[in-house]
PDB file of C-alpha atoms and ligand atoms in Angstrom:
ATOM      1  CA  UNK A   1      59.331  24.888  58.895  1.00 85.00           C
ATOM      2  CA  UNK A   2      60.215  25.251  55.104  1.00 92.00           C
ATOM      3  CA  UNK A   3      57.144  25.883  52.696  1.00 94.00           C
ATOM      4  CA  UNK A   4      56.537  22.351  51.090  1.00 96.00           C
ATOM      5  CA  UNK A   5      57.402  21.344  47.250  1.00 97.00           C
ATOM      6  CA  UNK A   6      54.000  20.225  45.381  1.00 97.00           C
ATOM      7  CA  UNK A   7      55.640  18.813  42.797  1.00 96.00           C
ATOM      8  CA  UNK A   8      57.468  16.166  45.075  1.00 95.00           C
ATOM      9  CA  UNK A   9      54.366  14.772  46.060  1.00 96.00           C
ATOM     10  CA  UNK A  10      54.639  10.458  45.863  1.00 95.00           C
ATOM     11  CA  UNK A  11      51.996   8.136  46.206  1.00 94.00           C
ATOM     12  CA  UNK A  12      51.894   6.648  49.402  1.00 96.00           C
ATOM     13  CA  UNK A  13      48.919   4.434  50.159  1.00 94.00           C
ATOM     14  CA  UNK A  14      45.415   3.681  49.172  1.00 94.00           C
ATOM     15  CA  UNK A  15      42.883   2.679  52.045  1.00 95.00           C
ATOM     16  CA  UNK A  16      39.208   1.822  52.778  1.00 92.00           C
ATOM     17  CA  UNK A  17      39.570   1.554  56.665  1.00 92.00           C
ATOM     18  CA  UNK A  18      40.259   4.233  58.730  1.00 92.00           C
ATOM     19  CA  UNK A  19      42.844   1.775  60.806  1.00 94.00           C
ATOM     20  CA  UNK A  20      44.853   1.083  57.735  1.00 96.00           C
ATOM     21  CA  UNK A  21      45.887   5.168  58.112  1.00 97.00           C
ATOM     22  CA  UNK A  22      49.647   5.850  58.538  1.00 97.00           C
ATOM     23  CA  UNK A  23      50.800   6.728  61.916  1.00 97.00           C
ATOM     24  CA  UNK A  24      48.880   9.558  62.884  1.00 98.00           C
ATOM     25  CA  UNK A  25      51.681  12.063  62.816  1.00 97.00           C
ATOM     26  CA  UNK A  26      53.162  14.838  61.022  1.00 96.00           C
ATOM     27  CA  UNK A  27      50.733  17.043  59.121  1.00 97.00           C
ATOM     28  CA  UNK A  28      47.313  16.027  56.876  1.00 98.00           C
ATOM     29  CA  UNK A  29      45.733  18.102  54.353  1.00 98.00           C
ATOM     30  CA  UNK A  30      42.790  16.355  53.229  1.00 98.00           C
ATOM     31  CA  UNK A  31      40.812  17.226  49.824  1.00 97.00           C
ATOM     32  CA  UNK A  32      37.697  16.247  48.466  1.00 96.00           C
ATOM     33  CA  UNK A  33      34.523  16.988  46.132  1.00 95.00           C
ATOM     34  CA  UNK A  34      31.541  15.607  44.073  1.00 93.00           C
ATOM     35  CA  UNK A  35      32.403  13.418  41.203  1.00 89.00           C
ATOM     36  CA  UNK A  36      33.216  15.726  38.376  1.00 91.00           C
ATOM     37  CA  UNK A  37      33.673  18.796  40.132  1.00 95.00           C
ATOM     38  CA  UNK A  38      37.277  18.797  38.879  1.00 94.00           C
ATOM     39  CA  UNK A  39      39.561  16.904  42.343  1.00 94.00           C
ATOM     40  CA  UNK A  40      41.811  15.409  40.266  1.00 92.00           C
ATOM     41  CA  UNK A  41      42.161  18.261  37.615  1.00 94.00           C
ATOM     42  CA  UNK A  42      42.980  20.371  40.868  1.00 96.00           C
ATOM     43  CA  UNK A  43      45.648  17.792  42.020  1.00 95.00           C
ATOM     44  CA  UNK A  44      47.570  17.590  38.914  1.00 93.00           C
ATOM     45  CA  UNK A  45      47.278  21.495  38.599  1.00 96.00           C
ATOM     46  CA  UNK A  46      48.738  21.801  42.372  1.00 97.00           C
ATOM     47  CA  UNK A  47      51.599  18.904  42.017  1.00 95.00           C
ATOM     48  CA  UNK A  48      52.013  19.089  37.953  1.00 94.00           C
ATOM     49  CA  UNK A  49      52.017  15.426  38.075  1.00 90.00           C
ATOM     50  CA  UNK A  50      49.512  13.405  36.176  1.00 86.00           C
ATOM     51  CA  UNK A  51      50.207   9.778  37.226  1.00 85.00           C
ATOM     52  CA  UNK A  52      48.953  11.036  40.922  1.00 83.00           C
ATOM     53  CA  UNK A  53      45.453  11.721  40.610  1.00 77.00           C
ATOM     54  CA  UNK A  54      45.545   8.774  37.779  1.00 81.00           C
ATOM     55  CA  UNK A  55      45.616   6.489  41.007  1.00 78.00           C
ATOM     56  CA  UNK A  56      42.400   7.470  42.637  1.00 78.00           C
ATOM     57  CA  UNK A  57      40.651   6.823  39.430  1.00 81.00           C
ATOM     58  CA  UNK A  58      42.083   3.652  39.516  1.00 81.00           C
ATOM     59  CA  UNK A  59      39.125   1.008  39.620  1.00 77.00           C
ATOM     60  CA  UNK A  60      38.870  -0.386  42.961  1.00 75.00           C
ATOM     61  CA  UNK A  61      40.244   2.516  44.564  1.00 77.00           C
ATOM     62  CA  UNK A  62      38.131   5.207  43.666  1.00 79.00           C
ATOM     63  CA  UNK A  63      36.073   4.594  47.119  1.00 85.00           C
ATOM     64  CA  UNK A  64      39.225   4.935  48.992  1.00 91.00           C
ATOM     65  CA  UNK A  65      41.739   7.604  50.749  1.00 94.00           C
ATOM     66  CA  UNK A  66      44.654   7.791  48.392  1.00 94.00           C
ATOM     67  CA  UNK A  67      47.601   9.416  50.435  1.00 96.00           C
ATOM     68  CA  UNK A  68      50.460  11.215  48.713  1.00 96.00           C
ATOM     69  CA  UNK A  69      53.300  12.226  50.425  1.00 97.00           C
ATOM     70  CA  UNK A  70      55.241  15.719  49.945  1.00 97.00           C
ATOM     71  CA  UNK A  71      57.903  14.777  52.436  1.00 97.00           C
ATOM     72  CA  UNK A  72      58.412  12.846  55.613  1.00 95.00           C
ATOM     73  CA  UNK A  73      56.022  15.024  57.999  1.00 95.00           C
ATOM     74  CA  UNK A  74      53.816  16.615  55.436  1.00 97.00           C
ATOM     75  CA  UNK A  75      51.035  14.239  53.315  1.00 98.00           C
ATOM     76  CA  UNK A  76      48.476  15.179  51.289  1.00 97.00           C
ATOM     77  CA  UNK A  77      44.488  12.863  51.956  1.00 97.00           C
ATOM     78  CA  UNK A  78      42.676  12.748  48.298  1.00 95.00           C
ATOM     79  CA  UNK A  79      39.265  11.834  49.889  1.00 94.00           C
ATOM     80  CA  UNK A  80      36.668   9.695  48.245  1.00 90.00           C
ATOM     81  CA  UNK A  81      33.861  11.646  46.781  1.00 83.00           C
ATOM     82  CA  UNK A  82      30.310  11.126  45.000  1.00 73.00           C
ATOM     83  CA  UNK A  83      27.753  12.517  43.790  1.00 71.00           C
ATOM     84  CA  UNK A  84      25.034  10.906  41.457  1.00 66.00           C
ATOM     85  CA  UNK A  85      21.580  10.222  42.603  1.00 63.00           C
ATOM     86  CA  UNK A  86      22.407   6.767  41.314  1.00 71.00           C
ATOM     87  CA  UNK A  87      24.916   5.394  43.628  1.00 74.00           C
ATOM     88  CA  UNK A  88      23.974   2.669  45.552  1.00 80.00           C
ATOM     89  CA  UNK A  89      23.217   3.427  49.608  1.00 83.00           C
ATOM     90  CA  UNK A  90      26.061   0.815  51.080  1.00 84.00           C
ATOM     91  CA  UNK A  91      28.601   2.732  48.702  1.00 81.00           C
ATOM     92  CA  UNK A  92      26.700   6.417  50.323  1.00 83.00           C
ATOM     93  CA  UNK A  93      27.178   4.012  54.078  1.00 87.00           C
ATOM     94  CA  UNK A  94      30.245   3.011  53.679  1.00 86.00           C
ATOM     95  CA  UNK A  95      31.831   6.501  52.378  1.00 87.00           C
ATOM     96  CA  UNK A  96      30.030   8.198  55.691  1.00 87.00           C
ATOM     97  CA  UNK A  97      31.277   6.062  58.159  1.00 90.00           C
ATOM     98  CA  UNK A  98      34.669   6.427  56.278  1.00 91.00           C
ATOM     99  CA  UNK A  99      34.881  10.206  56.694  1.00 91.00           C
ATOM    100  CA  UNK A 100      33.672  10.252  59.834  1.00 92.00           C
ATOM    101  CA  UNK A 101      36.198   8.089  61.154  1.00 94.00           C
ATOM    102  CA  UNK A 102      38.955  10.157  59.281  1.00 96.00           C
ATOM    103  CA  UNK A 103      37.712  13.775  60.020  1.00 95.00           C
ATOM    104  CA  UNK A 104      36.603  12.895  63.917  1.00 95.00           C
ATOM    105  CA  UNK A 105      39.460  11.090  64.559  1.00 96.00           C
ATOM    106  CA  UNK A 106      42.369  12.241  62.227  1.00 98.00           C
ATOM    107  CA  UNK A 107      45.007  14.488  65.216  1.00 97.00           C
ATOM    108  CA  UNK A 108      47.315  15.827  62.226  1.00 97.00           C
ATOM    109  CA  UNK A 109      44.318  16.763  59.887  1.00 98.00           C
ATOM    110  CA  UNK A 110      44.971  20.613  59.722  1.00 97.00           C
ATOM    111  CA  UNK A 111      42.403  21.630  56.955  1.00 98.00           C
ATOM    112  CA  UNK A 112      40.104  20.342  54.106  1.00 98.00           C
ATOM    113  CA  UNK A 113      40.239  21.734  50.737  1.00 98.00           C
ATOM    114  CA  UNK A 114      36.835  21.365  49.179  1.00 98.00           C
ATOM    115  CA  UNK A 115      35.893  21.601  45.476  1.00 98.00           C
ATOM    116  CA  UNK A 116      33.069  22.641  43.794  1.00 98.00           C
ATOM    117  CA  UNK A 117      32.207  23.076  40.278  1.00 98.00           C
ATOM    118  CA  UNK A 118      31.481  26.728  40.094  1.00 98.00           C
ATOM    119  CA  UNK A 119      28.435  26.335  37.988  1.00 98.00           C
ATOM    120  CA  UNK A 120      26.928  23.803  40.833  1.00 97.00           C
ATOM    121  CA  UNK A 121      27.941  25.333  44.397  1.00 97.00           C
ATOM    122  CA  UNK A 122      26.596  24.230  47.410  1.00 96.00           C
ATOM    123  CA  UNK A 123      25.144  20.771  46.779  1.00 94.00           C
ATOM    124  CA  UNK A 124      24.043  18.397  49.368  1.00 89.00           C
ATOM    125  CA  UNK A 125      26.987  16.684  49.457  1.00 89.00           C
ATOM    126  CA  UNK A 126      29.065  20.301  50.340  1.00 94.00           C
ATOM    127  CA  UNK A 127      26.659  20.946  52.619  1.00 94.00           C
ATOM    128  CA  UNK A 128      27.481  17.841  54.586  1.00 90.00           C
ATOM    129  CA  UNK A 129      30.418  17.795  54.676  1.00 93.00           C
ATOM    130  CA  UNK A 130      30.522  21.749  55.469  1.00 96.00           C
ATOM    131  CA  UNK A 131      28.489  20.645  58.243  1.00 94.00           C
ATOM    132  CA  UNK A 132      30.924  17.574  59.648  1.00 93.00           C
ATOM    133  CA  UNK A 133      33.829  19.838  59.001  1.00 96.00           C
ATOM    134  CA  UNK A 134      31.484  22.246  61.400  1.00 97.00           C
ATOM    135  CA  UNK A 135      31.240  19.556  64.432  1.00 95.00           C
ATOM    136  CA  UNK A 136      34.706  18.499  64.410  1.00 95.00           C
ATOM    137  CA  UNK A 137      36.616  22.217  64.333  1.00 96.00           C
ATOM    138  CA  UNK A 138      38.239  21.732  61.175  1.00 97.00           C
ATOM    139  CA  UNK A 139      38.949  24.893  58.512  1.00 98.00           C
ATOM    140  CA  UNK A 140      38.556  24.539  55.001  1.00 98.00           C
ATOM    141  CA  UNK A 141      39.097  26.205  51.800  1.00 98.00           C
ATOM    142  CA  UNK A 142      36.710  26.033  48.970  1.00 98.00           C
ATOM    143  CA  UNK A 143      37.688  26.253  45.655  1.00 98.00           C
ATOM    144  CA  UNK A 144      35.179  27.090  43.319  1.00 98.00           C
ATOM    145  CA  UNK A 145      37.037  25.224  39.892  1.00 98.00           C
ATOM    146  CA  UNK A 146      36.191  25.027  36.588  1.00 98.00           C
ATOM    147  CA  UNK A 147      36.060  29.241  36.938  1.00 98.00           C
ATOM    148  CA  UNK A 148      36.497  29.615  32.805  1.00 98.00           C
ATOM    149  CA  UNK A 149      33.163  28.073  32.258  1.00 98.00           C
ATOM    150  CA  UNK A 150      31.899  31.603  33.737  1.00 98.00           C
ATOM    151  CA  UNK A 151      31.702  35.415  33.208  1.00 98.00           C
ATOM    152  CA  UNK A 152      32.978  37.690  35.657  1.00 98.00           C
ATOM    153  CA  UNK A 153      30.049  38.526  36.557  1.00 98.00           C
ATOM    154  CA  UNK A 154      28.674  35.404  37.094  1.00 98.00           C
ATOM    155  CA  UNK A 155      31.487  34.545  38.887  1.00 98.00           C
ATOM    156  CA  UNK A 156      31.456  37.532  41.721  1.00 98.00           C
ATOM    157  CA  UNK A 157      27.606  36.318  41.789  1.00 98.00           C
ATOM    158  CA  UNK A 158      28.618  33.118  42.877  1.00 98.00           C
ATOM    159  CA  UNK A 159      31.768  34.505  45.136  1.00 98.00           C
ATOM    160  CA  UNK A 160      28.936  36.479  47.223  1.00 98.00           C
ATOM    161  CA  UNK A 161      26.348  33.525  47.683  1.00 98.00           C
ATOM    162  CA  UNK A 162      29.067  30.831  48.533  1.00 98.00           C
ATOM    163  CA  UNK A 163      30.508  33.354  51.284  1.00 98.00           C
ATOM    164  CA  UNK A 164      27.299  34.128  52.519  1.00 98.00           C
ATOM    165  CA  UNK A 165      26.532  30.791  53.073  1.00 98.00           C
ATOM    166  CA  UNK A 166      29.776  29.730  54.403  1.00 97.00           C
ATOM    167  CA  UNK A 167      29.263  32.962  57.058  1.00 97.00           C
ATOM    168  CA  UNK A 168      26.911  30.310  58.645  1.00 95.00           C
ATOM    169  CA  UNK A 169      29.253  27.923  60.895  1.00 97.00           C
ATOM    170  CA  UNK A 170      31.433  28.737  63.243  1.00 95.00           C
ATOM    171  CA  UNK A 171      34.596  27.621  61.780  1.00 96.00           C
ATOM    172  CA  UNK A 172      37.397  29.449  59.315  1.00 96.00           C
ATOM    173  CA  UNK A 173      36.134  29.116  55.573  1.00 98.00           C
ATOM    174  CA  UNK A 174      38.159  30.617  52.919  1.00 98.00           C
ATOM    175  CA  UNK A 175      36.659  30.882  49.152  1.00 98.00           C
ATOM    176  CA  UNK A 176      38.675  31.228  46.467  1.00 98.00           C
ATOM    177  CA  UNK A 177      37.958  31.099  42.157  1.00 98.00           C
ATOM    178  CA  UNK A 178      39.824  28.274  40.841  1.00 98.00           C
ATOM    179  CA  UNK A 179      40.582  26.680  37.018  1.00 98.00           C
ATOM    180  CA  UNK A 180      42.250  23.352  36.924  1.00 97.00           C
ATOM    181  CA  UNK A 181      42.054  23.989  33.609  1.00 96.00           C
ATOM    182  CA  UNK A 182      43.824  27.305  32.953  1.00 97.00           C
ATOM    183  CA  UNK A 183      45.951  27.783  36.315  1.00 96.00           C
ATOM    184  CA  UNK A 184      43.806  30.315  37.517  1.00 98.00           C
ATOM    185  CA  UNK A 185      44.170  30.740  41.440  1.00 98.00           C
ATOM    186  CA  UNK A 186      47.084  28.105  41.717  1.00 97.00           C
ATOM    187  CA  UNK A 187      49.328  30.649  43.842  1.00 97.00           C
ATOM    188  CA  UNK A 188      46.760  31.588  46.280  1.00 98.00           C
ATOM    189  CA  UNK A 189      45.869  28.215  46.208  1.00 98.00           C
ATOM    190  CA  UNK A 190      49.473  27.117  47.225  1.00 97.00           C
ATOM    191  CA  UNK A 191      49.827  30.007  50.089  1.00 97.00           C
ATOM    192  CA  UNK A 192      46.750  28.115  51.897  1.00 97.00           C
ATOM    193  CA  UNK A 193      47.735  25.003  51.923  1.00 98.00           C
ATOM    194  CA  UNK A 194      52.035  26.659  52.835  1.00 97.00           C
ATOM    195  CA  UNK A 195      49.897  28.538  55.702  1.00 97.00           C
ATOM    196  CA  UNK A 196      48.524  24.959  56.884  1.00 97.00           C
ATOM    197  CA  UNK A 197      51.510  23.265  56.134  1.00 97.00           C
ATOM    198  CA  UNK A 198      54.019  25.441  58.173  1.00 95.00           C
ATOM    199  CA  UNK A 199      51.939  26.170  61.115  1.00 82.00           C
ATOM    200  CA  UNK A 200      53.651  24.185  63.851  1.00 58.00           C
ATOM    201  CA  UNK A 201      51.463  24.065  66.848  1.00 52.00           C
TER     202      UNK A 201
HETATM  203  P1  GDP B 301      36.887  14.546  39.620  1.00 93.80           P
HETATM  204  O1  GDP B 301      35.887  13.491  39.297  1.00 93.80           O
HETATM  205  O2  GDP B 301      36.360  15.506  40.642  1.00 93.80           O
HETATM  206  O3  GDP B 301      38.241  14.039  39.972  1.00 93.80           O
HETATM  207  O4  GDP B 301      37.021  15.442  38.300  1.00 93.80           O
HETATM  208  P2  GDP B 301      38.094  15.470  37.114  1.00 93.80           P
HETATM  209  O5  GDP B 301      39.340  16.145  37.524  1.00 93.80           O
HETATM  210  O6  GDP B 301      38.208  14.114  36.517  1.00 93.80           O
HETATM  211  O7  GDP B 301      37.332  16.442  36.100  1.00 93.80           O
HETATM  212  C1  GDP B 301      36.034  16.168  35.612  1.00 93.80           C
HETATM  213  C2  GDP B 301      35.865  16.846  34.259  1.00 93.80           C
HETATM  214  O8  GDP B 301      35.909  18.262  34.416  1.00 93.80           O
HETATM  215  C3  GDP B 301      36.986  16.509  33.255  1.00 93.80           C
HETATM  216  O9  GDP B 301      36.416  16.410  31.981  1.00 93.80           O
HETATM  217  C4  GDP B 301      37.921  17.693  33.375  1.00 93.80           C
HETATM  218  O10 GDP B 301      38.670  17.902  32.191  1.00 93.80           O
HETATM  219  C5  GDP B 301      36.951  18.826  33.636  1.00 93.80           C
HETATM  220  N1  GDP B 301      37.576  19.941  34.398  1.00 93.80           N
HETATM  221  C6  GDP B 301      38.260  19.858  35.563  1.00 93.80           C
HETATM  222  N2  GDP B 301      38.678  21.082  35.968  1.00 93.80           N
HETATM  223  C7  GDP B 301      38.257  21.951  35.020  1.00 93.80           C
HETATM  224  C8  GDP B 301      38.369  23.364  34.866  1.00 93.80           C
HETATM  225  O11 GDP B 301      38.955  24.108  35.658  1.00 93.80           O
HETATM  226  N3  GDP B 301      37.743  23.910  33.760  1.00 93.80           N
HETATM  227  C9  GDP B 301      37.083  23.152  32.850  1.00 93.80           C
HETATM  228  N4  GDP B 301      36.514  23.778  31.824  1.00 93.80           N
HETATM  229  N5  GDP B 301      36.974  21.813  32.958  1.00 93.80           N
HETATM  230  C10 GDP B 301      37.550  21.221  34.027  1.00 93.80           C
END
């Protein structure tokens, strides 16, 4: 199968049921991340289109799965994500039992991209969802964004720590230094989410 074109990503659908999914079928890449650690930033950097990741901040929507499609097999899942102490527990309920559905359930789900702000790694909500993508077999590939806020040196710090960590589960977890921001990391970005997307199986 052809490597897919990022920039011919369409909006698809918006949902907050796990039932209102398209047909399960083709292939999913699904990504996600704490408020503010840069999702959107990352989705306009990977499809250079703006008006996408303008539609999950779209009130109303922001506590759903927005689906974009790159072409008739291949879509990609922008996941609702939080992240403030403050948010209320049936918007923490309703997001869990959300996910869960969708990363249990989800046949054509072939990997998660997961970002972090590089200055904040590892927060509880990573480690969550490190831990569901754990129990249900699924890769992922974190991108540590917002990588110009940093040193080098800082940043190889951080590199080390995250891997360590991630050498805990038992499933594939690639690490990569990202900017949304300054295009840092886009390519090896893209040959990730090609490898996913081309893997026929
Ligand atoms: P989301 O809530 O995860 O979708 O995050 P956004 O994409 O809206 O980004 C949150 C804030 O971080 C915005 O002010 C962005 O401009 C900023 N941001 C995102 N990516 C980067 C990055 O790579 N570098 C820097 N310096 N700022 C970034």
């Amino acid at each position: 199968m052809t490597k897919p074109n990022y920039q011919k990503a369409e909006f698809l659908l918006s949902v907050a049921k796990s039932n209102q999914l398209p047909l399960d079928q083709g292939m999913e890449i699904a990504i996600v991340g704490r408020s503010n650690a840069g999702k959107s930033s990352v989705l306009n950097q990977l499809t250079q289109n703006k008006s996408l990741a303008r539609v999950s901040k779209t009130p109303g929507r922001t506590q759903h799965i927005n689906l974009f499609q790159l072409d008739t097999q291949r879509r990609i899942a922008d996941l609702p994500g939080y992240g403030y102490a403050k948010v209320p527990p049936e918007m923490k309920h309703h997001w869990q039992a959300l996910m869960d559905e969708y990363l249990r359930n989800r046949d054509c789900l072939r990997g998660l991209v997961l970002v972090m702000d590089i200055r904040h790694p590892l927060k509880e909500f990573d480690k969550q969802f490190l831990t569901w993508c754990n129990q249900c077999n699924l890769p992922v590939h974190i991108l540590l964004n917002k990588s110009d806020k940093l040193s080098n040196n800082a940043i190889k710090q951080t590199e080390r720590l995250v891997n360590e960590h991630v050498a805990t589960y038992g499933i594939p977890i690639t690490v990569q230094v990202f900017s949304a921001l300054k295009g840092i990391g886009t390519k090896e970005f893209q040959i990730q989410l090609d490898k996913w997307f081309t893997n026929e199986d």
